[in-house]
């Protein structure tokens, strides 16, 4: 049995990655905004750039998941539907009577203020006779009339009625309008690693290579959330240079500074959460119940995020072991002061779990410092959980005998 299953045929992955490609192209344009410019998503076109002189760049994005024998994105072929559909769409836009461009003079006026870019992960190649003819026209080695003649030849050779209709839209343009359109047309092909392009754009803003991923992650997340909220409110997505700076500059400033950046790792949790020493300690003082899986998971996530951040920062050379030792010494001193206050110099209370919970409650409100920088409260909590898991600290008076 051959062919694709119904599931494969209706799979939305191709469309989804196409949307992501469009979004990340938009993000890269945002990262390269100049003073006075604005970038929009799915407004004037897939992506557009407004320039301070009043002109616009309209960008059509075409993505493919098809690969050639080398595992690379396939080429943009002469008879590629993506190519001719984009050109056809722009021809309709140029001559749109609903926008008041029925007359040639108005079409030419529109073209004076508009340029067009087809961007794709598909690659250009010498076998694409249209691109070869267009490049010759752009280099002034072929006349406009010769370029149009080449397109007429392609239309005559094609048996595809859809392609013929796309080409007809172009061939119906007034000769002066057609020439002006081709003069304002450009291609950006082979743009496959679009996320890498975004990260390169971030690095070019004097961000240290070790901080690029952190800046990318937070800016990507916030731009996505802002875009979603904008569409949900019924507004168009268009961001100016000034707005982008106002919303996101702090992330770039942080990336350039010596300030430590902490990540949320979403770590893989151990199979048996309740077997962890720090969880056993918390259960024994009745801070949490033995079957309170939600708290077991949340507290374990904080502990592992603390450990993962320390390991990453040390691996990247942002901190050294002395920085970690100094932080842990300070944490133990905080614990010791509370432990002595709760358990020393007095008769044992009827329920020693009460002072144990008081020690824990105090430490949960304290922020640890790493290399002179204050940790977020969630990571600080994770630090105390980690120390009690090893265990270096405990809550009950006899914690050493019970857990070591």
mmCIF file of C-alpha atoms in Angstrom:
data_model
loop_
_atom_site.group_PDB
_atom_site.id
_atom_site.type_symbol
_atom_site.label_atom_id
_atom_site.label_comp_id
_atom_site.label_asym_id
_atom_site.label_seq_id
_atom_site.Cartn_x
_atom_site.Cartn_y
_atom_site.Cartn_z
ATOM 1 C CA UNK A 1 0.000 0.000 0.000
ATOM 2 C CA UNK A 2 1.457 3.393 -0.951
ATOM 3 C CA UNK A 3 0.605 7.048 -0.560
ATOM 4 C CA UNK A 4 -0.025 9.175 2.504
ATOM 5 C CA UNK A 5 -2.478 8.342 5.255
ATOM 6 C CA UNK A 6 -5.345 10.716 6.026
ATOM 7 C CA UNK A 7 -3.469 11.841 9.155
ATOM 8 C CA UNK A 8 -0.364 12.674 7.094
ATOM 9 C CA UNK A 9 -2.437 14.454 4.473
ATOM 10 C CA UNK A 10 -4.182 16.711 6.982
ATOM 11 C CA UNK A 11 -1.179 17.223 9.244
ATOM 12 C CA UNK A 12 -0.851 20.886 10.250
ATOM 13 C CA UNK A 13 2.914 20.807 10.871
ATOM 14 C CA UNK A 14 3.784 22.329 7.487
ATOM 15 C CA UNK A 15 1.414 25.234 8.037
ATOM 16 C CA UNK A 16 2.563 25.705 11.628
ATOM 17 C CA UNK A 17 6.238 25.997 10.730
ATOM 18 C CA UNK A 18 5.280 28.413 7.961
ATOM 19 C CA UNK A 19 3.638 30.683 10.552
ATOM 20 C CA UNK A 20 6.686 30.374 12.801
ATOM 21 C CA UNK A 21 8.978 31.240 9.905
ATOM 22 C CA UNK A 22 6.903 34.335 9.216
ATOM 23 C CA UNK A 23 6.970 35.354 12.889
ATOM 24 C CA UNK A 24 10.748 34.927 13.241
ATOM 25 C CA UNK A 25 11.355 36.897 10.053
ATOM 26 C CA UNK A 26 9.220 39.640 11.628
ATOM 27 C CA UNK A 27 11.241 39.369 14.854
ATOM 28 C CA UNK A 28 14.517 39.684 12.942
ATOM 29 C CA UNK A 29 13.212 42.815 11.220
ATOM 30 C CA UNK A 30 12.305 44.206 14.644
ATOM 31 C CA UNK A 31 15.818 43.507 15.877
ATOM 32 C CA UNK A 32 17.185 45.510 12.940
ATOM 33 C CA UNK A 33 14.827 48.503 13.174
ATOM 34 C CA UNK A 34 16.329 51.915 12.475
ATOM 35 C CA UNK A 35 15.220 55.288 13.823
ATOM 36 C CA UNK A 36 11.860 56.296 12.385
ATOM 37 C CA UNK A 37 10.998 52.846 11.040
ATOM 38 C CA UNK A 38 8.059 50.599 11.887
ATOM 39 C CA UNK A 39 7.645 46.849 11.321
ATOM 40 C CA UNK A 40 4.297 45.104 10.972
ATOM 41 C CA UNK A 41 3.124 41.504 10.874
ATOM 42 C CA UNK A 42 0.214 40.338 8.675
ATOM 43 C CA UNK A 43 -0.956 43.889 8.138
ATOM 44 C CA UNK A 44 0.130 45.420 4.823
ATOM 45 C CA UNK A 45 1.675 42.049 3.886
ATOM 46 C CA UNK A 46 3.149 39.010 5.605
ATOM 47 C CA UNK A 47 5.702 41.452 7.022
ATOM 48 C CA UNK A 48 6.190 45.092 6.147
ATOM 49 C CA UNK A 49 8.628 47.876 6.992
ATOM 50 C CA UNK A 50 7.558 51.528 7.010
ATOM 51 C CA UNK A 51 10.421 53.924 6.412
ATOM 52 C CA UNK A 52 10.659 57.500 7.715
ATOM 53 C CA UNK A 53 10.432 58.919 4.160
ATOM 54 C CA UNK A 54 6.918 57.449 3.853
ATOM 55 C CA UNK A 55 7.892 54.479 1.663
ATOM 56 C CA UNK A 56 7.039 50.857 2.469
ATOM 57 C CA UNK A 57 8.769 47.516 1.988
ATOM 58 C CA UNK A 58 6.280 44.685 1.517
ATOM 59 C CA UNK A 59 7.618 41.209 2.272
ATOM 60 C CA UNK A 60 6.080 37.884 1.255
ATOM 61 C CA UNK A 61 7.399 34.857 3.181
ATOM 62 C CA UNK A 62 7.429 31.380 1.680
ATOM 63 C CA UNK A 63 8.636 28.358 3.634
ATOM 64 C CA UNK A 64 9.022 24.738 2.613
ATOM 65 C CA UNK A 65 9.734 21.599 4.621
ATOM 66 C CA UNK A 66 10.680 19.702 1.462
ATOM 67 C CA UNK A 67 14.325 18.659 1.265
ATOM 68 C CA UNK A 68 16.651 17.761 -1.576
ATOM 69 C CA UNK A 69 19.000 14.767 -1.612
ATOM 70 C CA UNK A 70 21.502 16.722 0.531
ATOM 71 C CA UNK A 71 18.920 17.389 3.220
ATOM 72 C CA UNK A 72 18.649 21.072 2.283
ATOM 73 C CA UNK A 73 15.507 23.051 1.486
ATOM 74 C CA UNK A 74 14.512 22.587 -2.146
ATOM 75 C CA UNK A 75 15.256 25.240 -4.754
ATOM 76 C CA UNK A 76 12.856 27.904 -5.962
ATOM 77 C CA UNK A 77 12.048 26.581 -9.414
ATOM 78 C CA UNK A 78 11.019 28.472 -12.543
ATOM 79 C CA UNK A 79 7.433 27.241 -12.283
ATOM 80 C CA UNK A 80 7.196 27.467 -8.493
ATOM 81 C CA UNK A 81 3.661 28.357 -7.395
ATOM 82 C CA UNK A 82 5.012 30.303 -4.396
ATOM 83 C CA UNK A 83 7.013 32.542 -6.715
ATOM 84 C CA UNK A 84 4.240 33.358 -9.157
ATOM 85 C CA UNK A 85 1.479 33.599 -6.548
ATOM 86 C CA UNK A 86 3.465 36.256 -4.679
ATOM 87 C CA UNK A 87 4.055 38.238 -7.862
ATOM 88 C CA UNK A 88 0.385 37.901 -8.793
ATOM 89 C CA UNK A 89 -0.695 39.147 -5.353
ATOM 90 C CA UNK A 90 1.494 42.214 -5.705
ATOM 91 C CA UNK A 91 0.165 42.928 -9.203
ATOM 92 C CA UNK A 92 -3.379 42.845 -7.829
ATOM 93 C CA UNK A 93 -2.321 45.216 -5.068
ATOM 94 C CA UNK A 94 -0.688 47.668 -7.472
ATOM 95 C CA UNK A 95 -3.825 47.863 -9.638
ATOM 96 C CA UNK A 96 -6.414 47.574 -6.859
ATOM 97 C CA UNK A 97 -9.334 49.889 -7.785
ATOM 98 C CA UNK A 98 -10.685 49.658 -4.222
ATOM 99 C CA UNK A 99 -7.552 51.489 -3.073
ATOM 100 C CA UNK A 100 -8.007 54.077 -5.826
ATOM 101 C CA UNK A 101 -5.333 52.741 -8.158
ATOM 102 C CA UNK A 102 -7.287 52.093 -11.331
ATOM 103 C CA UNK A 103 -5.298 54.666 -13.313
ATOM 104 C CA UNK A 104 -1.706 54.112 -14.445
ATOM 105 C CA UNK A 105 -0.547 57.411 -12.958
ATOM 106 C CA UNK A 106 -1.759 56.368 -9.520
ATOM 107 C CA UNK A 107 -0.167 52.923 -9.902
ATOM 108 C CA UNK A 108 3.173 54.564 -10.707
ATOM 109 C CA UNK A 109 2.786 56.897 -7.734
ATOM 110 C CA UNK A 110 2.177 53.860 -5.504
ATOM 111 C CA UNK A 111 5.275 52.122 -6.869
ATOM 112 C CA UNK A 112 7.414 55.177 -6.121
ATOM 113 C CA UNK A 113 6.596 54.624 -2.445
ATOM 114 C CA UNK A 114 6.615 50.808 -2.389
ATOM 115 C CA UNK A 115 9.204 48.065 -2.828
ATOM 116 C CA UNK A 116 8.696 44.302 -2.747
ATOM 117 C CA UNK A 117 10.714 41.426 -1.326
ATOM 118 C CA UNK A 118 10.111 37.691 -1.662
ATOM 119 C CA UNK A 119 11.952 35.890 1.137
ATOM 120 C CA UNK A 120 12.127 32.117 1.429
ATOM 121 C CA UNK A 121 14.146 29.259 2.804
ATOM 122 C CA UNK A 122 14.094 27.901 -0.739
ATOM 123 C CA UNK A 123 17.366 28.543 -2.551
ATOM 124 C CA UNK A 124 17.972 30.290 -5.836
ATOM 125 C CA UNK A 125 19.669 28.319 -8.594
ATOM 126 C CA UNK A 126 20.979 28.706 -12.115
ATOM 127 C CA UNK A 127 18.196 26.529 -13.520
ATOM 128 C CA UNK A 128 15.511 29.068 -12.624
ATOM 129 C CA UNK A 129 15.219 30.831 -15.953
ATOM 130 C CA UNK A 130 12.928 33.557 -14.609
ATOM 131 C CA UNK A 131 15.376 34.495 -11.845
ATOM 132 C CA UNK A 132 18.234 34.463 -14.342
ATOM 133 C CA UNK A 133 16.292 36.772 -16.655
ATOM 134 C CA UNK A 134 15.280 39.044 -13.760
ATOM 135 C CA UNK A 135 18.872 39.281 -12.512
ATOM 136 C CA UNK A 136 20.018 40.200 -16.013
ATOM 137 C CA UNK A 137 17.392 42.963 -16.086
ATOM 138 C CA UNK A 138 18.504 44.195 -12.653
ATOM 139 C CA UNK A 139 22.116 44.273 -13.895
ATOM 140 C CA UNK A 140 21.028 46.233 -17.016
ATOM 141 C CA UNK A 141 22.221 43.470 -19.335
ATOM 142 C CA UNK A 142 18.655 42.692 -20.429
ATOM 143 C CA UNK A 143 15.910 45.138 -21.337
ATOM 144 C CA UNK A 144 12.473 45.214 -19.776
ATOM 145 C CA UNK A 145 10.964 44.141 -23.099
ATOM 146 C CA UNK A 146 13.260 41.075 -23.157
ATOM 147 C CA UNK A 147 12.310 40.185 -19.585
ATOM 148 C CA UNK A 148 8.604 40.394 -20.443
ATOM 149 C CA UNK A 149 9.190 38.285 -23.548
ATOM 150 C CA UNK A 150 10.831 35.616 -21.388
ATOM 151 C CA UNK A 151 7.789 35.563 -19.105
ATOM 152 C CA UNK A 152 5.453 35.266 -22.098
ATOM 153 C CA UNK A 153 7.505 32.283 -23.284
ATOM 154 C CA UNK A 154 7.203 30.643 -19.851
ATOM 155 C CA UNK A 155 3.449 31.206 -19.822
ATOM 156 C CA UNK A 156 3.171 29.648 -23.289
ATOM 157 C CA UNK A 157 5.121 26.574 -22.209
ATOM 158 C CA UNK A 158 3.161 26.001 -19.009
ATOM 159 C CA UNK A 159 0.230 23.578 -18.996
ATOM 160 C CA UNK A 160 -0.744 24.678 -15.474
ATOM 161 C CA UNK A 161 -3.788 26.955 -15.726
ATOM 162 C CA UNK A 162 -3.198 28.358 -12.229
ATOM 163 C CA UNK A 163 0.357 29.373 -13.134
ATOM 164 C CA UNK A 164 -0.860 30.820 -16.404
ATOM 165 C CA UNK A 165 -3.342 32.990 -14.484
ATOM 166 C CA UNK A 166 -0.612 34.193 -12.108
ATOM 167 C CA UNK A 167 1.653 35.152 -15.014
ATOM 168 C CA UNK A 168 -1.228 36.830 -16.831
ATOM 169 C CA UNK A 169 -1.664 39.238 -13.901
ATOM 170 C CA UNK A 170 1.912 40.386 -14.448
ATOM 171 C CA UNK A 171 1.695 40.550 -18.228
ATOM 172 C CA UNK A 172 -1.459 42.673 -18.052
ATOM 173 C CA UNK A 173 0.357 45.494 -16.258
ATOM 174 C CA UNK A 174 0.968 48.695 -18.197
ATOM 175 C CA UNK A 175 4.481 48.584 -19.626
ATOM 176 C CA UNK A 176 5.688 51.491 -17.469
ATOM 177 C CA UNK A 177 4.077 50.027 -14.377
ATOM 178 C CA UNK A 178 5.622 46.634 -15.112
ATOM 179 C CA UNK A 179 9.071 48.159 -15.505
ATOM 180 C CA UNK A 180 8.706 50.151 -12.290
ATOM 181 C CA UNK A 181 7.545 47.012 -10.435
ATOM 182 C CA UNK A 182 10.561 44.977 -11.533
ATOM 183 C CA UNK A 183 12.830 47.847 -10.513
ATOM 184 C CA UNK A 184 11.317 47.689 -7.010
ATOM 185 C CA UNK A 185 11.375 43.874 -6.723
ATOM 186 C CA UNK A 186 14.008 41.863 -4.830
ATOM 187 C CA UNK A 187 14.562 38.305 -3.554
ATOM 188 C CA UNK A 188 16.072 36.973 -0.318
ATOM 189 C CA UNK A 189 16.459 33.227 -0.860
ATOM 190 C CA UNK A 190 18.108 30.502 1.190
ATOM 191 C CA UNK A 191 17.035 32.118 4.489
ATOM 192 C CA UNK A 192 16.615 28.785 6.244
ATOM 193 C CA UNK A 193 18.133 29.236 9.712
ATOM 194 C CA UNK A 194 15.891 32.153 10.617
ATOM 195 C CA UNK A 195 16.330 31.775 14.390
ATOM 196 C CA UNK A 196 20.109 31.884 13.944
ATOM 197 C CA UNK A 197 19.638 35.127 12.006
ATOM 198 C CA UNK A 198 17.691 36.559 14.959
ATOM 199 C CA UNK A 199 20.464 35.570 17.350
ATOM 200 C CA UNK A 200 23.093 37.068 15.046
ATOM 201 C CA UNK A 201 21.112 40.318 15.040
ATOM 202 C CA UNK A 202 21.144 40.287 18.847
ATOM 203 C CA UNK A 203 24.901 39.603 18.943
ATOM 204 C CA UNK A 204 25.460 42.611 16.675
ATOM 205 C CA UNK A 205 24.034 44.817 19.427
ATOM 206 C CA UNK A 206 27.215 44.235 21.465
ATOM 207 C CA UNK A 207 25.696 41.393 23.454
ATOM 208 C CA UNK A 208 28.231 38.916 24.832
ATOM 209 C CA UNK A 209 27.987 35.558 23.009
ATOM 210 C CA UNK A 210 27.157 33.780 26.275
ATOM 211 C CA UNK A 211 24.191 36.105 26.810
ATOM 212 C CA UNK A 212 22.679 35.961 23.315
ATOM 213 C CA UNK A 213 20.430 32.960 24.046
ATOM 214 C CA UNK A 214 19.129 34.592 27.215
ATOM 215 C CA UNK A 215 18.274 37.860 25.456
ATOM 216 C CA UNK A 216 16.703 35.978 22.548
ATOM 217 C CA UNK A 217 14.582 33.854 24.860
ATOM 218 C CA UNK A 218 13.084 36.737 26.821
ATOM 219 C CA UNK A 219 12.579 39.071 23.825
ATOM 220 C CA UNK A 220 11.030 36.260 21.760
ATOM 221 C CA UNK A 221 8.635 35.407 24.597
ATOM 222 C CA UNK A 222 7.578 38.991 25.237
ATOM 223 C CA UNK A 223 7.119 39.874 21.549
ATOM 224 C CA UNK A 224 4.938 36.772 21.099
ATOM 225 C CA UNK A 225 2.813 37.690 24.113
ATOM 226 C CA UNK A 226 2.488 41.303 22.950
ATOM 227 C CA UNK A 227 1.519 40.165 19.437
ATOM 228 C CA UNK A 228 -1.109 37.775 20.805
ATOM 229 C CA UNK A 229 -2.588 40.468 23.055
ATOM 230 C CA UNK A 230 -2.625 42.952 20.158
ATOM 231 C CA UNK A 231 -4.534 40.604 17.853
ATOM 232 C CA UNK A 232 -6.892 39.587 20.668
ATOM 233 C CA UNK A 233 -7.716 43.272 21.202
ATOM 234 C CA UNK A 234 -8.582 43.578 17.508
ATOM 235 C CA UNK A 235 -5.589 45.769 16.678
ATOM 236 C CA UNK A 236 -2.924 45.440 14.002
ATOM 237 C CA UNK A 237 0.599 44.322 14.856
ATOM 238 C CA UNK A 238 2.947 47.197 14.032
ATOM 239 C CA UNK A 239 5.862 48.231 16.246
ATOM 240 C CA UNK A 240 7.957 51.363 15.889
ATOM 241 C CA UNK A 241 11.640 51.789 16.674
ATOM 242 C CA UNK A 242 10.776 53.891 19.735
ATOM 243 C CA UNK A 243 8.200 51.401 21.009
ATOM 244 C CA UNK A 244 10.567 48.467 20.564
ATOM 245 C CA UNK A 245 13.260 50.324 22.503
ATOM 246 C CA UNK A 246 10.843 51.236 25.264
ATOM 247 C CA UNK A 247 9.488 47.711 25.648
ATOM 248 C CA UNK A 248 12.624 45.614 25.233
ATOM 249 C CA UNK A 249 15.736 47.772 25.709
ATOM 250 C CA UNK A 250 16.133 46.643 29.318
ATOM 251 C CA UNK A 251 16.771 43.071 28.161
ATOM 252 C CA UNK A 252 19.614 44.216 25.901
ATOM 253 C CA UNK A 253 21.018 46.440 28.658
ATOM 254 C CA UNK A 254 20.951 43.472 31.017
ATOM 255 C CA UNK A 255 22.671 41.322 28.392
ATOM 256 C CA UNK A 256 25.503 43.869 28.095
ATOM 257 C CA UNK A 257 25.973 44.286 31.822
ATOM 258 C CA UNK A 258 27.874 42.032 34.180
ATOM 259 C CA UNK A 259 24.610 41.112 35.884
ATOM 260 C CA UNK A 260 23.953 37.388 36.167
ATOM 261 C CA UNK A 261 21.019 36.059 34.172
ATOM 262 C CA UNK A 262 18.934 33.271 35.679
ATOM 263 C CA UNK A 263 16.892 30.855 33.587
ATOM 264 C CA UNK A 264 13.835 28.710 34.162
ATOM 265 C CA UNK A 265 14.941 25.250 33.072
ATOM 266 C CA UNK A 266 11.704 23.259 33.465
ATOM 267 C CA UNK A 267 13.822 20.366 34.773
ATOM 268 C CA UNK A 268 13.020 16.664 34.580
ATOM 269 C CA UNK A 269 11.761 15.645 38.024
ATOM 270 C CA UNK A 270 12.897 12.446 39.767
ATOM 271 C CA UNK A 271 10.509 9.489 39.703
ATOM 272 C CA UNK A 272 10.048 9.304 43.480
ATOM 273 C CA UNK A 273 9.674 12.849 44.748
ATOM 274 C CA UNK A 274 8.904 11.847 48.325
ATOM 275 C CA UNK A 275 12.207 9.953 48.635
ATOM 276 C CA UNK A 276 14.196 13.194 48.484
ATOM 277 C CA UNK A 277 15.731 14.113 51.831
ATOM 278 C CA UNK A 278 14.504 17.694 51.746
ATOM 279 C CA UNK A 279 10.916 16.526 51.074
ATOM 280 C CA UNK A 280 11.165 14.052 53.959
ATOM 281 C CA UNK A 281 12.329 16.888 56.202
ATOM 282 C CA UNK A 282 9.372 19.062 55.180
ATOM 283 C CA UNK A 283 6.887 16.215 55.687
ATOM 284 C CA UNK A 284 8.322 15.354 59.117
ATOM 285 C CA UNK A 285 7.757 18.889 60.442
ATOM 286 C CA UNK A 286 4.232 18.949 58.937
ATOM 287 C CA UNK A 287 5.088 21.740 56.523
ATOM 288 C CA UNK A 288 3.561 19.694 53.705
ATOM 289 C CA UNK A 289 1.627 16.429 53.607
ATOM 290 C CA UNK A 290 3.234 13.189 52.489
ATOM 291 C CA UNK A 291 0.857 12.981 49.525
ATOM 292 C CA UNK A 292 0.956 16.687 48.547
ATOM 293 C CA UNK A 293 2.400 15.942 45.090
ATOM 294 C CA UNK A 294 1.740 19.478 43.835
ATOM 295 C CA UNK A 295 4.019 20.948 46.525
ATOM 296 C CA UNK A 296 6.561 18.145 46.106
ATOM 297 C CA UNK A 297 6.792 19.000 42.399
ATOM 298 C CA UNK A 298 6.927 22.775 42.858
ATOM 299 C CA UNK A 299 9.600 22.639 45.566
ATOM 300 C CA UNK A 300 11.679 20.102 43.615
ATOM 301 C CA UNK A 301 11.496 22.306 40.530
ATOM 302 C CA UNK A 302 12.865 25.235 42.569
ATOM 303 C CA UNK A 303 15.666 23.098 43.960
ATOM 304 C CA UNK A 304 16.679 21.788 40.537
ATOM 305 C CA UNK A 305 16.445 25.230 38.941
ATOM 306 C CA UNK A 306 18.810 26.485 41.626
ATOM 307 C CA UNK A 307 21.295 23.672 40.911
ATOM 308 C CA UNK A 308 20.999 24.015 37.126
ATOM 309 C CA UNK A 309 21.584 27.764 37.239
ATOM 310 C CA UNK A 310 24.677 27.333 39.403
ATOM 311 C CA UNK A 311 26.096 24.670 37.099
ATOM 312 C CA UNK A 312 25.398 26.711 33.952
ATOM 313 C CA UNK A 313 26.884 29.916 35.378
ATOM 314 C CA UNK A 314 29.984 28.081 36.566
ATOM 315 C CA UNK A 315 30.358 26.250 33.250
ATOM 316 C CA UNK A 316 30.070 29.549 31.341
ATOM 317 C CA UNK A 317 32.695 31.178 33.537
ATOM 318 C CA UNK A 318 30.238 33.725 34.979
ATOM 319 C CA UNK A 319 30.950 32.557 38.543
ATOM 320 C CA UNK A 320 33.587 30.424 40.248
ATOM 321 C CA UNK A 321 33.472 27.892 43.052
ATOM 322 C CA UNK A 322 34.489 30.551 45.607
ATOM 323 C CA UNK A 323 31.325 32.491 44.693
ATOM 324 C CA UNK A 324 29.203 29.397 45.329
ATOM 325 C CA UNK A 325 31.031 28.619 48.587
ATOM 326 C CA UNK A 326 30.540 32.189 49.829
ATOM 327 C CA UNK A 327 26.814 32.051 49.055
ATOM 328 C CA UNK A 328 26.385 28.710 50.823
ATOM 329 C CA UNK A 329 28.369 29.916 53.849
ATOM 330 C CA UNK A 330 26.025 32.906 54.094
ATOM 331 C CA UNK A 331 22.983 30.631 53.743
ATOM 332 C CA UNK A 332 24.248 28.353 56.509
ATOM 333 C CA UNK A 333 24.839 31.371 58.749
ATOM 334 C CA UNK A 334 21.247 32.535 58.178
ATOM 335 C CA UNK A 335 20.052 29.028 59.042
ATOM 336 C CA UNK A 336 22.324 28.728 62.090
ATOM 337 C CA UNK A 337 21.086 31.983 63.591
ATOM 338 C CA UNK A 338 17.467 30.914 63.219
ATOM 339 C CA UNK A 339 18.164 27.361 64.378
ATOM 340 C CA UNK A 340 19.876 28.515 67.576
ATOM 341 C CA UNK A 341 17.137 31.039 68.252
ATOM 342 C CA UNK A 342 14.445 28.395 67.828
ATOM 343 C CA UNK A 343 16.038 25.413 69.580
ATOM 344 C CA UNK A 344 18.694 26.630 72.035
ATOM 345 C CA UNK A 345 18.563 28.020 75.532
ATOM 346 C CA UNK A 346 15.073 26.847 76.383
ATOM 347 C CA UNK A 347 13.245 23.734 77.393
ATOM 348 C CA UNK A 348 12.030 21.559 74.579
ATOM 349 C CA UNK A 349 8.533 22.586 73.444
ATOM 350 C CA UNK A 350 5.691 20.061 73.507
ATOM 351 C CA UNK A 351 5.921 19.850 69.715
ATOM 352 C CA UNK A 352 9.394 20.563 68.308
ATOM 353 C CA UNK A 353 7.878 20.800 64.826
ATOM 354 C CA UNK A 354 6.551 24.268 65.708
ATOM 355 C CA UNK A 355 9.997 25.942 66.054
ATOM 356 C CA UNK A 356 11.218 23.873 63.089
ATOM 357 C CA UNK A 357 8.504 25.419 60.912
ATOM 358 C CA UNK A 358 9.426 28.860 62.267
ATOM 359 C CA UNK A 359 13.038 28.400 61.060
ATOM 360 C CA UNK A 360 11.835 27.322 57.641
ATOM 361 C CA UNK A 361 9.314 30.157 57.426
ATOM 362 C CA UNK A 362 11.968 32.766 58.141
ATOM 363 C CA UNK A 363 14.419 31.383 55.573
ATOM 364 C CA UNK A 364 11.740 31.208 52.888
ATOM 365 C CA UNK A 365 11.465 34.994 53.063
ATOM 366 C CA UNK A 366 15.209 35.595 52.637
ATOM 367 C CA UNK A 367 17.072 36.162 49.384
ATOM 368 C CA UNK A 368 20.510 34.672 48.888
ATOM 369 C CA UNK A 369 23.328 36.537 47.158
ATOM 370 C CA UNK A 370 25.568 35.041 44.488
ATOM 371 C CA UNK A 371 28.642 37.054 43.446
ATOM 372 C CA UNK A 372 27.096 40.098 45.182
ATOM 373 C CA UNK A 373 23.861 39.728 43.195
ATOM 374 C CA UNK A 374 20.566 38.958 44.864
ATOM 375 C CA UNK A 375 18.822 35.796 43.689
ATOM 376 C CA UNK A 376 15.081 35.755 42.960
ATOM 377 C CA UNK A 377 13.045 34.412 45.868
ATOM 378 C CA UNK A 378 12.176 31.175 44.038
ATOM 379 C CA UNK A 379 15.869 30.384 43.493
ATOM 380 C CA UNK A 380 16.711 31.374 47.057
ATOM 381 C CA UNK A 381 14.064 28.951 48.311
ATOM 382 C CA UNK A 382 15.574 26.359 45.990
ATOM 383 C CA UNK A 383 18.974 27.011 47.551
ATOM 384 C CA UNK A 384 17.726 26.286 51.065
ATOM 385 C CA UNK A 385 15.892 23.191 49.802
ATOM 386 C CA UNK A 386 19.133 22.034 48.161
ATOM 387 C CA UNK A 387 21.145 22.512 51.348
ATOM 388 C CA UNK A 388 18.548 20.549 53.328
ATOM 389 C CA UNK A 389 18.568 17.774 50.709
ATOM 390 C CA UNK A 390 22.312 17.127 50.902
ATOM 391 C CA UNK A 391 21.707 17.556 53.958
ATOM 392 C CA UNK A 392 23.791 20.462 55.251
ATOM 393 C CA UNK A 393 20.975 22.054 57.241
ATOM 394 C CA UNK A 394 17.806 20.765 58.904
ATOM 395 C CA UNK A 395 14.760 21.902 60.803
ATOM 396 C CA UNK A 396 14.286 19.502 63.722
ATOM 397 C CA UNK A 397 16.720 19.608 66.639
ATOM 398 C CA UNK A 398 18.031 16.123 65.868
ATOM 399 C CA UNK A 399 18.060 16.492 62.061
ATOM 400 C CA UNK A 400 21.648 15.176 61.751
ATOM 401 C CA UNK A 401 20.782 11.877 63.383
ATOM 402 C CA UNK A 402 17.579 11.481 61.361
ATOM 403 C CA UNK A 403 18.776 12.318 57.858
ATOM 404 C CA UNK A 404 22.562 11.940 57.608
#
